[in-house]
Tab-separated table of C-alpha atoms in Angstrom:
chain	number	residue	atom	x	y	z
A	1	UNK	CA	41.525	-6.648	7.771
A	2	UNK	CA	37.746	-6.693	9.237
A	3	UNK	CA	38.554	-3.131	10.496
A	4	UNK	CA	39.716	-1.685	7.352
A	5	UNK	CA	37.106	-2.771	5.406
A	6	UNK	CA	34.746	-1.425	7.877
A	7	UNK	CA	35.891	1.682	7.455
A	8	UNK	CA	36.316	1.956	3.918
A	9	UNK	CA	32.255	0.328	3.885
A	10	UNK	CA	31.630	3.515	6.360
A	11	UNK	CA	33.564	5.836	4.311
A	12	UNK	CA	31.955	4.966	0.652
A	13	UNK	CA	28.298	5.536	3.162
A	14	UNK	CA	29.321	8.991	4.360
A	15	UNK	CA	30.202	10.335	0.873
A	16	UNK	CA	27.403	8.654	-0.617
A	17	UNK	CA	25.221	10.483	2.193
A	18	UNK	CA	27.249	13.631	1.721
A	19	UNK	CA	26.344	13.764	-1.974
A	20	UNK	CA	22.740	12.885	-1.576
A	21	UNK	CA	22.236	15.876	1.168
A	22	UNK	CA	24.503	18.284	-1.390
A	23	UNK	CA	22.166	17.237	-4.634
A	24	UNK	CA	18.872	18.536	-2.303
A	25	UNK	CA	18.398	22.153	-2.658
A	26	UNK	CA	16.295	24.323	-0.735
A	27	UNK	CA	13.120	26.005	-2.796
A	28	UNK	CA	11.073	28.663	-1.167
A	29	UNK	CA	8.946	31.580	-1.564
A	30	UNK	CA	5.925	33.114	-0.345
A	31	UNK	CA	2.279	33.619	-1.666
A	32	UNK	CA	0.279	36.753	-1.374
A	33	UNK	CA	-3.233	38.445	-3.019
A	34	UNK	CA	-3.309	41.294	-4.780
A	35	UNK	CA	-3.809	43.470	-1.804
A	36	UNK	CA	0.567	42.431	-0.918
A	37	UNK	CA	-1.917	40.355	2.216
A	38	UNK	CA	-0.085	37.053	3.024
A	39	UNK	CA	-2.510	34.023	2.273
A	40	UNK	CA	-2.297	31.216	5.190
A	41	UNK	CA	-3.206	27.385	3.750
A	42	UNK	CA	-2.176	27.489	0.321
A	43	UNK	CA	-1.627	24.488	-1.161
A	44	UNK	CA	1.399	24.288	-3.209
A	45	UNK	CA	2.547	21.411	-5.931
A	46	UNK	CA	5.821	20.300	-7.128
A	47	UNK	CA	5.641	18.634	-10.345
A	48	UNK	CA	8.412	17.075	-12.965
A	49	UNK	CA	8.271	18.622	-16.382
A	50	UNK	CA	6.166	16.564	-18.174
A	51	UNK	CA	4.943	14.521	-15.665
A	52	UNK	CA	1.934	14.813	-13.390
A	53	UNK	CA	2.123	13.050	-9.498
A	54	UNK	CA	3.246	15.768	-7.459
A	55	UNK	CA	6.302	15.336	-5.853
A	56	UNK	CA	6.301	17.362	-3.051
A	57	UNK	CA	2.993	18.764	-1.575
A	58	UNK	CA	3.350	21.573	1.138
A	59	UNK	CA	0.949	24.382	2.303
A	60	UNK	CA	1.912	28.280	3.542
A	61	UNK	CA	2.213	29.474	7.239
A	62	UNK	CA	0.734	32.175	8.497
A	63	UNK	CA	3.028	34.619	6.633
A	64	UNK	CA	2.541	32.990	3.214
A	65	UNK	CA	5.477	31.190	2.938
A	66	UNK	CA	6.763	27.576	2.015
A	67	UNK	CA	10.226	25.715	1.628
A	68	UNK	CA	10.591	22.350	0.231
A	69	UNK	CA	13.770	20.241	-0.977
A	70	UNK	CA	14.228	19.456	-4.427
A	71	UNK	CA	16.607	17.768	-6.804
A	72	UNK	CA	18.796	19.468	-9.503
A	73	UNK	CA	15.869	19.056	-12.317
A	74	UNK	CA	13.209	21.297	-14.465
A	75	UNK	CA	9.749	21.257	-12.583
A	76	UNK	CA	6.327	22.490	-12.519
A	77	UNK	CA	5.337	24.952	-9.693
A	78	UNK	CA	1.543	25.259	-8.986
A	79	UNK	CA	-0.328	27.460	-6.124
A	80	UNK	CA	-3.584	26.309	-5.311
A	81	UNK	CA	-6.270	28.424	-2.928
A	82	UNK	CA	-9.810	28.610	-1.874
A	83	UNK	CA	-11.950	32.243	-3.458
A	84	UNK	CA	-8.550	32.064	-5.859
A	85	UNK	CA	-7.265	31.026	-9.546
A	86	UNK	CA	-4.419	28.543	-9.894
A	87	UNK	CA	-1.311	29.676	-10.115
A	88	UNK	CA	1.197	27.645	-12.387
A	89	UNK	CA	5.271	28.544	-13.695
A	90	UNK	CA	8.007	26.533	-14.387
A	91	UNK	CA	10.980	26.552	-12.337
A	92	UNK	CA	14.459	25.190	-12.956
A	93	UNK	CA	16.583	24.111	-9.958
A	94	UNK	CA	20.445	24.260	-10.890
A	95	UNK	CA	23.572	22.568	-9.140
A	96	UNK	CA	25.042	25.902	-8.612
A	97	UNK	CA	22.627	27.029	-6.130
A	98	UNK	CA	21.878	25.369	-2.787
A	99	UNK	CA	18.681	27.763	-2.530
A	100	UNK	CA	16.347	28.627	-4.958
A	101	UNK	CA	14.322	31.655	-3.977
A	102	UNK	CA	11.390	32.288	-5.618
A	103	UNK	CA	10.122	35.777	-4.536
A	104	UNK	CA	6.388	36.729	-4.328
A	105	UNK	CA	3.460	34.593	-6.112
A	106	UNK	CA	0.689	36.934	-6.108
A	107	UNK	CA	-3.043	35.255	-6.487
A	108	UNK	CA	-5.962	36.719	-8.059
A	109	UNK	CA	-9.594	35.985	-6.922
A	110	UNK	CA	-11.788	34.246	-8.802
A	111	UNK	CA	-15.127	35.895	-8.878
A	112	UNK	CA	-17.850	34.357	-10.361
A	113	UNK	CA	-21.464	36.544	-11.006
A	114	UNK	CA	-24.471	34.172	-9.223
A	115	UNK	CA	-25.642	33.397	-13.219
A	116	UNK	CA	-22.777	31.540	-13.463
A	117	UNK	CA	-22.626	29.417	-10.303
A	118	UNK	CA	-23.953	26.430	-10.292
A	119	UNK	CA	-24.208	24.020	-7.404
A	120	UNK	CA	-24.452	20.029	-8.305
A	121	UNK	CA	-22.253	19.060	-6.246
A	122	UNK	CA	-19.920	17.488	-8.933
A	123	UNK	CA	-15.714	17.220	-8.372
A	124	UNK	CA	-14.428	17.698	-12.408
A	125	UNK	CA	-10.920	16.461	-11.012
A	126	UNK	CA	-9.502	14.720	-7.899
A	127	UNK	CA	-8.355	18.149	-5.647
A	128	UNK	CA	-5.718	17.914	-3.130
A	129	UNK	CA	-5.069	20.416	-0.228
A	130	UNK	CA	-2.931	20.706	3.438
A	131	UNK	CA	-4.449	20.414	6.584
A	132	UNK	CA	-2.193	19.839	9.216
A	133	UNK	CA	0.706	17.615	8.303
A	134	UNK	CA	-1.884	15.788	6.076
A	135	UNK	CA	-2.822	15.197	2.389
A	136	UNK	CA	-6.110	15.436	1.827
A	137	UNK	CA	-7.529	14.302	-1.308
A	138	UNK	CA	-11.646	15.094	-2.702
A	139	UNK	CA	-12.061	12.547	-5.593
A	140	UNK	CA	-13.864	13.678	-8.654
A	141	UNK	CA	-17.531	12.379	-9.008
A	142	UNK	CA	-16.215	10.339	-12.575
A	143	UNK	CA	-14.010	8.509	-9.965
A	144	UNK	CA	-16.413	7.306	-7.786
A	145	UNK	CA	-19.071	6.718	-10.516
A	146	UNK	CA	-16.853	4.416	-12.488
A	147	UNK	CA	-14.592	2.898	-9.448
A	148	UNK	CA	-15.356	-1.081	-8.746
A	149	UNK	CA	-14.568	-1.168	-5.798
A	150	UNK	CA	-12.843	1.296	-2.616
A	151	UNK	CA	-9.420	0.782	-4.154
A	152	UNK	CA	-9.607	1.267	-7.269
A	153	UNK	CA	-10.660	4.609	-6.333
A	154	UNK	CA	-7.673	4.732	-4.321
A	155	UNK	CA	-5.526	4.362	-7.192
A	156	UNK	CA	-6.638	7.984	-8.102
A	157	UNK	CA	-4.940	9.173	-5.235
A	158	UNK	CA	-1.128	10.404	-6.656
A	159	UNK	CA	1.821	8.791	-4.157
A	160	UNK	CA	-0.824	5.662	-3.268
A	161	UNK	CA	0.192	2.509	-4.967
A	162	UNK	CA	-2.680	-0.236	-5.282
A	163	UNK	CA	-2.047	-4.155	-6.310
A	164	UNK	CA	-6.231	-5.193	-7.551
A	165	UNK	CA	-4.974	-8.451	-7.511
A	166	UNK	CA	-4.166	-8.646	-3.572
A	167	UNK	CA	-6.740	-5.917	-2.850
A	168	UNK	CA	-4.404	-3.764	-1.183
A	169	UNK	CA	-2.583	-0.090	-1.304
A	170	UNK	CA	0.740	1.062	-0.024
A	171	UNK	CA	2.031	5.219	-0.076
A	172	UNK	CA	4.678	4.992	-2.622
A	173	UNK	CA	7.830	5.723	-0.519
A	174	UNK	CA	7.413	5.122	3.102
A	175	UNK	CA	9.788	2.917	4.731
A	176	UNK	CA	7.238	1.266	7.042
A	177	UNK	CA	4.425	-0.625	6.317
A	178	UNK	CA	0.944	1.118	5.386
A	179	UNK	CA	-2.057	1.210	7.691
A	180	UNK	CA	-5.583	1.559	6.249
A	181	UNK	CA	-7.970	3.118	8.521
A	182	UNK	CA	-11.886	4.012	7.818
A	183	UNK	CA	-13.138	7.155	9.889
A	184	UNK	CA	-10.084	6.743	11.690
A	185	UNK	CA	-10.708	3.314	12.924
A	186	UNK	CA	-7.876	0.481	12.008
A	187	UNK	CA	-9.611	-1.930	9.587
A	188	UNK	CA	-8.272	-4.272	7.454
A	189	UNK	CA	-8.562	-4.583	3.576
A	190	UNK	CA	-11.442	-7.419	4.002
A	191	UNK	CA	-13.412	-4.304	5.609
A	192	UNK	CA	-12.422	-1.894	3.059
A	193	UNK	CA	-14.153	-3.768	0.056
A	194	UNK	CA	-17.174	-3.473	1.664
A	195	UNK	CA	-17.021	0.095	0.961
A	196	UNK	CA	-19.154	1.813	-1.673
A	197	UNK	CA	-16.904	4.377	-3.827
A	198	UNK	CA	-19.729	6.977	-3.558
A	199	UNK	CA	-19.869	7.256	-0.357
A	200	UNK	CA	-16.654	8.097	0.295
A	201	UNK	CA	-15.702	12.206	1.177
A	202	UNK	CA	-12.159	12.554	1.080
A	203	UNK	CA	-9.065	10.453	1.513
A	204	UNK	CA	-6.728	11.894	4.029
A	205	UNK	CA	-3.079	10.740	3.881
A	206	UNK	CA	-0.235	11.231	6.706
A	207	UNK	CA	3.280	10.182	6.042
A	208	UNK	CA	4.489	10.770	9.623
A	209	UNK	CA	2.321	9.137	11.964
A	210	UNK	CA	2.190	9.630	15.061
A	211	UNK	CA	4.131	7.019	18.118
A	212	UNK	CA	0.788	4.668	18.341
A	213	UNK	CA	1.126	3.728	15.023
A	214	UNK	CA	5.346	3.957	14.589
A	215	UNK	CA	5.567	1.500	17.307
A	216	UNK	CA	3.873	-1.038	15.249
A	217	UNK	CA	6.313	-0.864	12.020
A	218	UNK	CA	3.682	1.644	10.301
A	219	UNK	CA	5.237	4.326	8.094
A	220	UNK	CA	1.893	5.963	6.582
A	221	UNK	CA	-1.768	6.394	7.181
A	222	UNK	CA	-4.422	6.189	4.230
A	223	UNK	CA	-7.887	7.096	6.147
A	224	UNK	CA	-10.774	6.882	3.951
A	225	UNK	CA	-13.445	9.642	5.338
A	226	UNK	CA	-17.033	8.311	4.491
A	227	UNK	CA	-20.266	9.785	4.441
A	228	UNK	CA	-22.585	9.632	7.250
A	229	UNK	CA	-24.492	6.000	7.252
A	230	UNK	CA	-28.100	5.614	5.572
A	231	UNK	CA	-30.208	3.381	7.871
A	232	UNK	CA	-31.463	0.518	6.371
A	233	UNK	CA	-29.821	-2.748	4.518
A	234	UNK	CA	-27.146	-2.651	1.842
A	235	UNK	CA	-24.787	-5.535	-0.090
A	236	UNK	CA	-22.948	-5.956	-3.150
A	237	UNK	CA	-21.651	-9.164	-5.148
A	238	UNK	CA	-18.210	-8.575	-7.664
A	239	UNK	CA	-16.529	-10.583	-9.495
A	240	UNK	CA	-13.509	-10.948	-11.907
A	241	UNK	CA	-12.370	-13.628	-14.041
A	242	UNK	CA	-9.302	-14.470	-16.645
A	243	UNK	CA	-11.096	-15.703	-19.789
A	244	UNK	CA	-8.441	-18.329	-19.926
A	245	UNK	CA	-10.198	-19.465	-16.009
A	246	UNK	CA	-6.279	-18.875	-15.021
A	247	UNK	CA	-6.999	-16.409	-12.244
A	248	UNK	CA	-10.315	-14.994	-10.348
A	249	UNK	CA	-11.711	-13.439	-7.036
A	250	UNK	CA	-15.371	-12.867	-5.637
A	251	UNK	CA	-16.503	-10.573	-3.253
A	252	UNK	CA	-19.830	-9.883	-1.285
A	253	UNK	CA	-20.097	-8.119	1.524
A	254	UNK	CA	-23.398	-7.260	3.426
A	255	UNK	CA	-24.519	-4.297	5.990
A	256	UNK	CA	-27.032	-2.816	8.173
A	257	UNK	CA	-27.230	0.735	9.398
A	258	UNK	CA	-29.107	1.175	12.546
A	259	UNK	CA	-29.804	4.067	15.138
A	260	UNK	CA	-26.302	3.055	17.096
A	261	UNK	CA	-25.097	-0.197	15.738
A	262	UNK	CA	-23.433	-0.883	12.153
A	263	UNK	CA	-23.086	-4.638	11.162
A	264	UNK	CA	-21.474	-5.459	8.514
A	265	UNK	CA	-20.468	-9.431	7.193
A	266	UNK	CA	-17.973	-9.577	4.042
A	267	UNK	CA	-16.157	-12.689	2.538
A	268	UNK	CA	-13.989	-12.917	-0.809
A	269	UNK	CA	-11.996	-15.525	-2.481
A	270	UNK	CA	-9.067	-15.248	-4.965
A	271	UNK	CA	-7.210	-18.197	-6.274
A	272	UNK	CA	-5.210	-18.868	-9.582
A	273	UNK	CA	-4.231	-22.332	-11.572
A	274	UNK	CA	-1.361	-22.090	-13.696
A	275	UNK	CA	0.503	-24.897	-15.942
A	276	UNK	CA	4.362	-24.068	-16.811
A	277	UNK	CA	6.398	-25.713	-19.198
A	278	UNK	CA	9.800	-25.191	-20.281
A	279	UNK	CA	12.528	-26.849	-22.569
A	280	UNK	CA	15.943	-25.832	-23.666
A	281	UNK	CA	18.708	-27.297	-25.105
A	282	UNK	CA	22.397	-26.327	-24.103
A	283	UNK	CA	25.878	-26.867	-26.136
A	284	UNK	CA	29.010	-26.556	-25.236
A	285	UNK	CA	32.060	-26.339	-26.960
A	286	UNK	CA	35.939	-27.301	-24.647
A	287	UNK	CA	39.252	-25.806	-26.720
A	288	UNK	CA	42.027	-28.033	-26.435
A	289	UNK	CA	40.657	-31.497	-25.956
A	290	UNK	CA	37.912	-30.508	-27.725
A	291	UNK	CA	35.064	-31.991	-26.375
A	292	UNK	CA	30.981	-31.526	-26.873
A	293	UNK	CA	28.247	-32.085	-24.363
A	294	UNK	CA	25.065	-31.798	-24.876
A	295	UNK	CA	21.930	-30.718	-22.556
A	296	UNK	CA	18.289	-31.233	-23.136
A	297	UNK	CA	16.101	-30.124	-20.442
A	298	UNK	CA	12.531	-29.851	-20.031
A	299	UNK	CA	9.931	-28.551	-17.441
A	300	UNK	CA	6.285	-29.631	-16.443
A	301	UNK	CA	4.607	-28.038	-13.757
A	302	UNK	CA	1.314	-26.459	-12.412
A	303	UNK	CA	0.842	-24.668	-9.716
A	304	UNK	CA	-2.593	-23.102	-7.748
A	305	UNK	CA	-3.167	-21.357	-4.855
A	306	UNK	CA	-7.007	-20.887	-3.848
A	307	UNK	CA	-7.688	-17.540	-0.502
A	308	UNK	CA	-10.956	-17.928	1.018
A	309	UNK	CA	-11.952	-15.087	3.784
A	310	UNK	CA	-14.560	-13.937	5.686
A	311	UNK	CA	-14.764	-11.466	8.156
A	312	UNK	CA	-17.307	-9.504	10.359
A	313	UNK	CA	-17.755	-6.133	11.885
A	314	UNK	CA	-19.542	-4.415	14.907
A	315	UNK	CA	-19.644	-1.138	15.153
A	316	UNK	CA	-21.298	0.913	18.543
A	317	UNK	CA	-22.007	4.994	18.732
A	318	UNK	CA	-23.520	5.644	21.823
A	319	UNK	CA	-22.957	9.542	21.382
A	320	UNK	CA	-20.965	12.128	19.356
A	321	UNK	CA	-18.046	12.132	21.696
A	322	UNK	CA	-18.106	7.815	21.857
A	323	UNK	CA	-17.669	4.892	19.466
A	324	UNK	CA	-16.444	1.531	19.846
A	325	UNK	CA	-15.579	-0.819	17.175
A	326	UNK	CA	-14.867	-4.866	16.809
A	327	UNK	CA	-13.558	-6.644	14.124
A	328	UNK	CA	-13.252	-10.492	13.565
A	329	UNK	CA	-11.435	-12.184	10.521
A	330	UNK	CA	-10.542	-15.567	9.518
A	331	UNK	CA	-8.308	-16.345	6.104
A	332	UNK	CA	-7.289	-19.992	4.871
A	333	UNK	CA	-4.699	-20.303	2.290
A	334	UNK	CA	-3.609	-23.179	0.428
A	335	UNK	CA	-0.430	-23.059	-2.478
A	336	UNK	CA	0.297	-26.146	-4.228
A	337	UNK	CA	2.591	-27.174	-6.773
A	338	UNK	CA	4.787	-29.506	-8.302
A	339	UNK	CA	7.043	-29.873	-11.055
A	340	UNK	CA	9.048	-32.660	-13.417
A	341	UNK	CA	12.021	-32.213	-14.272
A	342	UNK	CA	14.108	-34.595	-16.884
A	343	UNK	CA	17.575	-34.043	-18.164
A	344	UNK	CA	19.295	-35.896	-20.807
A	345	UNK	CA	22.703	-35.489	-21.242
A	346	UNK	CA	25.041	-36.294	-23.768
A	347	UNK	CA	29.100	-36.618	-23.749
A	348	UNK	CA	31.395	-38.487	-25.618
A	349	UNK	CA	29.228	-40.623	-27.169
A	350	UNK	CA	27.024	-41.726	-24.383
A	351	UNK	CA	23.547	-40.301	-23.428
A	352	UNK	CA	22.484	-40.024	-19.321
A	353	UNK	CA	18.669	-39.749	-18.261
A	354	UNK	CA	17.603	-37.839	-15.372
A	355	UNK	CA	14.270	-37.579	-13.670
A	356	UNK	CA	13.086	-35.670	-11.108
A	357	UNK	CA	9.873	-34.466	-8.843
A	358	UNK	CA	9.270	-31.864	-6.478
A	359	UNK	CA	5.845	-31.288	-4.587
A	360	UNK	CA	5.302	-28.754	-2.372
A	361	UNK	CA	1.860	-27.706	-0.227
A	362	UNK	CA	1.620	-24.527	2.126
A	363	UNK	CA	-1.374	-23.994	4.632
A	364	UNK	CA	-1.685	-20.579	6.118
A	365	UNK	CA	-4.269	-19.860	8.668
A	366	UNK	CA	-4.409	-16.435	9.994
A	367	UNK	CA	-6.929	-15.152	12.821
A	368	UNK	CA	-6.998	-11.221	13.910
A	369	UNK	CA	-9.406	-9.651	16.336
A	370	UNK	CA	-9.686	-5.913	16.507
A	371	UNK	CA	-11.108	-3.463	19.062
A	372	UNK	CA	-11.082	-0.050	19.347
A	373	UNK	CA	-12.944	2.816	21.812
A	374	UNK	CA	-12.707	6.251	22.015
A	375	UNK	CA	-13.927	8.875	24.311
A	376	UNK	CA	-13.966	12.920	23.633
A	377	UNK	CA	-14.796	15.176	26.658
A	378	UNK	CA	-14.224	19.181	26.904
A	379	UNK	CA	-13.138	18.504	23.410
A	380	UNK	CA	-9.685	18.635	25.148
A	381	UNK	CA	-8.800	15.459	25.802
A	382	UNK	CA	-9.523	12.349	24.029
A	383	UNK	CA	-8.746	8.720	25.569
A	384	UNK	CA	-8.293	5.331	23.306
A	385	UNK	CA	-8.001	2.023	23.597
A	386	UNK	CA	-6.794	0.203	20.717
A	387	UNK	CA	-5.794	-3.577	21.178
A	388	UNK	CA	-5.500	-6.319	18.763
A	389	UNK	CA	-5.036	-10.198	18.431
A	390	UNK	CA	-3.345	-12.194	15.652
A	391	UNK	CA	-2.627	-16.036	15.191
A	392	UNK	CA	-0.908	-17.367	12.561
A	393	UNK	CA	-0.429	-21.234	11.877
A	394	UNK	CA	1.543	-22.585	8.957
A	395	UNK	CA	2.496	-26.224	7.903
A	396	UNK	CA	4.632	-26.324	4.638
A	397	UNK	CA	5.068	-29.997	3.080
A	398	UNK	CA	8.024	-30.320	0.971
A	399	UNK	CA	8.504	-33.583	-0.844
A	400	UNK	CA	11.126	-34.391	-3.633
A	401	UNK	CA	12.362	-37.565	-5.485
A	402	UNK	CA	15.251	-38.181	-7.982
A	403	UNK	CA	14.550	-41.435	-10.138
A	404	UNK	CA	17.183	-42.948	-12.780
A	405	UNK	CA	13.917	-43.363	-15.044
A	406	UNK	CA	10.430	-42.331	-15.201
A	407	UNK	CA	8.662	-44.899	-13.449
A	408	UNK	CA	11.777	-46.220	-11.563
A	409	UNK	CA	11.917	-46.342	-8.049
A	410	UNK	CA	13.761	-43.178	-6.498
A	411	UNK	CA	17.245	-43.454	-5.053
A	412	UNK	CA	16.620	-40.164	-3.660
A	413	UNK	CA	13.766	-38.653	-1.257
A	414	UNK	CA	14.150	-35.862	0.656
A	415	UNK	CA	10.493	-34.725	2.913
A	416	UNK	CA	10.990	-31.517	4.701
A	417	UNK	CA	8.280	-30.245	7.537
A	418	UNK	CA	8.004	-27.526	9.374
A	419	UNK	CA	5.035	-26.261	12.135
A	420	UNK	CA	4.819	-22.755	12.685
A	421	UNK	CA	2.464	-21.440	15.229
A	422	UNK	CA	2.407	-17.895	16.279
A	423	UNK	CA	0.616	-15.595	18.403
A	424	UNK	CA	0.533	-11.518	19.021
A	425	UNK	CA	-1.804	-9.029	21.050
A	426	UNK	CA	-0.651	-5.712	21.529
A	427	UNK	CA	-3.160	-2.912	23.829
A	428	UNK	CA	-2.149	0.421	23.722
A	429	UNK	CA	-4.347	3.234	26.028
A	430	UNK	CA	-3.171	6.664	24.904
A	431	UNK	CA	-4.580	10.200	26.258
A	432	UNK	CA	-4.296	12.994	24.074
A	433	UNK	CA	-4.390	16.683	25.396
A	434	UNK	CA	-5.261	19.460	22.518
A	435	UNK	CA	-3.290	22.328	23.336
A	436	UNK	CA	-4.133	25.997	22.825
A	437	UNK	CA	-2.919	27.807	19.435
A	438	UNK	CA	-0.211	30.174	20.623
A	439	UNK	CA	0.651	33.136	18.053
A	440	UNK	CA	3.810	34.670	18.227
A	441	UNK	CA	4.357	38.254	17.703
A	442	UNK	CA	6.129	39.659	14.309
């Protein structure tokens, strides 16, 4: 019986498969100027019809071309390229076709006489464009002007996904987890409030990593590219509150810029208090014997959790070709709650009390230690050494109580513990070799 379900459970997966692969088509098509010359690096933008986070973000090969899959829907196609103006159609994809050729897009330069250039140095609109197998992303000046804090300019970015409550950001669908990295150094999202919005360059995201980073259950990059650091002291103090005092967090974060050294020292706290209270009343209604019982039930609880941090950061450039980088982090975190709960119950006549209490408490303590150091030489080869430490210790309290009455004595009590200590260090040492561009004859 096990077998023959298995197989059914395997079938139902292969034609479900099956029809996912048939309902991708295959879109392609090549981009040239007006001179019929193929342009290399254009970026080109799937779009929805009325809808604007591109869905699929490629760039052309050396003969102009680009293929992407798509789903059996009405898009938006737009070609995007330095010295050139935009390019934009609509483009249906049908069922009946498996590939949807689009022929020639042919770009026209945009020339500009020198009365009407004029460098500021102002981004109108957040630009995105290939380079390798990355996204990379130049935020508009408004962005970084009005942006609180390093993620909230990050929720500019289209595909990146950013919770300002937990001060963190995700690329919307990678299976793994998401790594933030700053100048291509691992940091953590402690580190990344410390960031000022306008000083960052460009936000450069990778959705196939490489086997460093796929060996640690990471699916996607987000590296934030900043602008060289000002020597000299900086530091910044945010805040947010609910006006109700339900929910809040503080930041500060403080750094120095010297010749070779960067220090930087950064703490935050977020915490909420909530109160909860529910009440219902339920009826039913037996055929037959006919019978009624009654159910009033009501709720109290509160419950408040309170995340202090605090967190340091060295950072070492002996040369252009060197850097090293350490980072040290401590969290606390404390959830409490508990809840009453009292039933009273009525059938045939007679009426039943019921009273009951649950407390709970959970302490999390989490340490992580992070180094990094990487070497350039014949800008060839590049060696790294990336290690990190984390401990984890957590000590939930459970504690509950059923009482006849109120202030009774309980005839049942039920405390659960548990002790959870855990540590992890991983060291990786990888050599990377940058291989010659080899061009292959037409």
């Amino acid at each position: 019986m096990m077998t023959t379900k298995k197989f059914f459970s395997a079938l139902v997966l292969f034609l479900c498969t099956a029809l996912g692969a048939q309902a991708q088509k295959t879109v392609s098509g090549r981009v040239l100027n007006q001179d019929s010359v193929a342009l290399q690096q254009a970026t080109v933008l799937l779009y929805l019809a009325n809808d604007s986070t591109p869905l699929r973000v490629v760039s052309t090969d050396q003969w102009g071309m680009f293929r992407f899959q798509a789903d059996t829907a009405r898009y938006v196609l737009q070609v995007l390229h330095m010295g050139y103006m935009p390019y934009e159609r609509e483009l249906s994809v049908s069922g009946a076709d498996q590939q949807t050729y689009i022929g020639d897009i042919l770009l026209k330069e945009s020339v500009k006489s020198l009365g009407e250039v004029s460098v500021s140095g102002e981004v109108e609109h957040t630009a995105v464009r290939m380079e390798d197998d990355k996204e990379v992303y130049t935020l508009s000046s408004r962005v970084k002007r009005n942006a609180a804090s390093a993620f909230m300019a990050l929720a500019d970015v289209p595909g990146i996904d950013v919770n300002p409550i937990n001060n963190d950001a995700s690329v919307r669908g990678s299976e793994g987890a998401t790594q933030i990295m700053v100048n291509n150094i691992r940091r953590d999202k402690y580190y990344v409030q410390t960031i000022d919005p306008k000083t960052i360059e460009r936000i450069e995201v990778s959705r196939f990593p490489s086997m460093r980073y796929l060996s640690r259950g990471v699916g996607a990059l987000i590296n934030i590219v900043t602008k060289e650091p000002v020597r000299g002291y900086s530091g910044n103090l945010s805040f947010t509150q609910d006006p109700l005092l339900e929910f809040g967090t503080q930041n500060a974060n403080f750094t120095g810029v010297y010749e070779k050294w960067t220090y930087s020292l950064y703490g935050s706290n977020f915490y909420y208090d909530e109160e909860n209270r529910e009440s219902h009343t339920l009826r039913k209604t037996r055929q037959g014997e006919q019978w009624n019982r009654m159910e009033r039930r009501s709720d109290d609880g509160t419950a408040n959790m309170v995340c202090p941090s605090i967190g340091t950061s060295i950072d070492y450039v002996p040369s252009a070709r060197s850097y090293s980088s350490l980072s040290l982090s401590y969290t606390y975190t404390s959830e409490r709650a508990e809840n009453t709960f009292r039933v009273q119950e009525e059938q045939a006549g007679e009426v039943h009390d019921y009273f009951a209490m649950l407390k709970e408490e959970r302490p999390y303590h989490t340490a992580k230690a992070d180094f990094y150091h990487q070497t350039t030489w014949n800008k060839i080869h590049t060696l790294s050494v990336d290690a990190n430490y984390l401990w984890t210790y957590i000590k939930p309290e459970n504690h509950y109580w059923e009482m006849a009455t109120e202030n009774s004595e309980p005839f049942n009590q039920v405390n659960q513990f548990e002790d959870n200590d855990n540590m992890s260090a991983d060291v990786q040492v990888n050599m990377e070799h940058k291989w010659k561009p080899v061009t292959l004859g037409e």
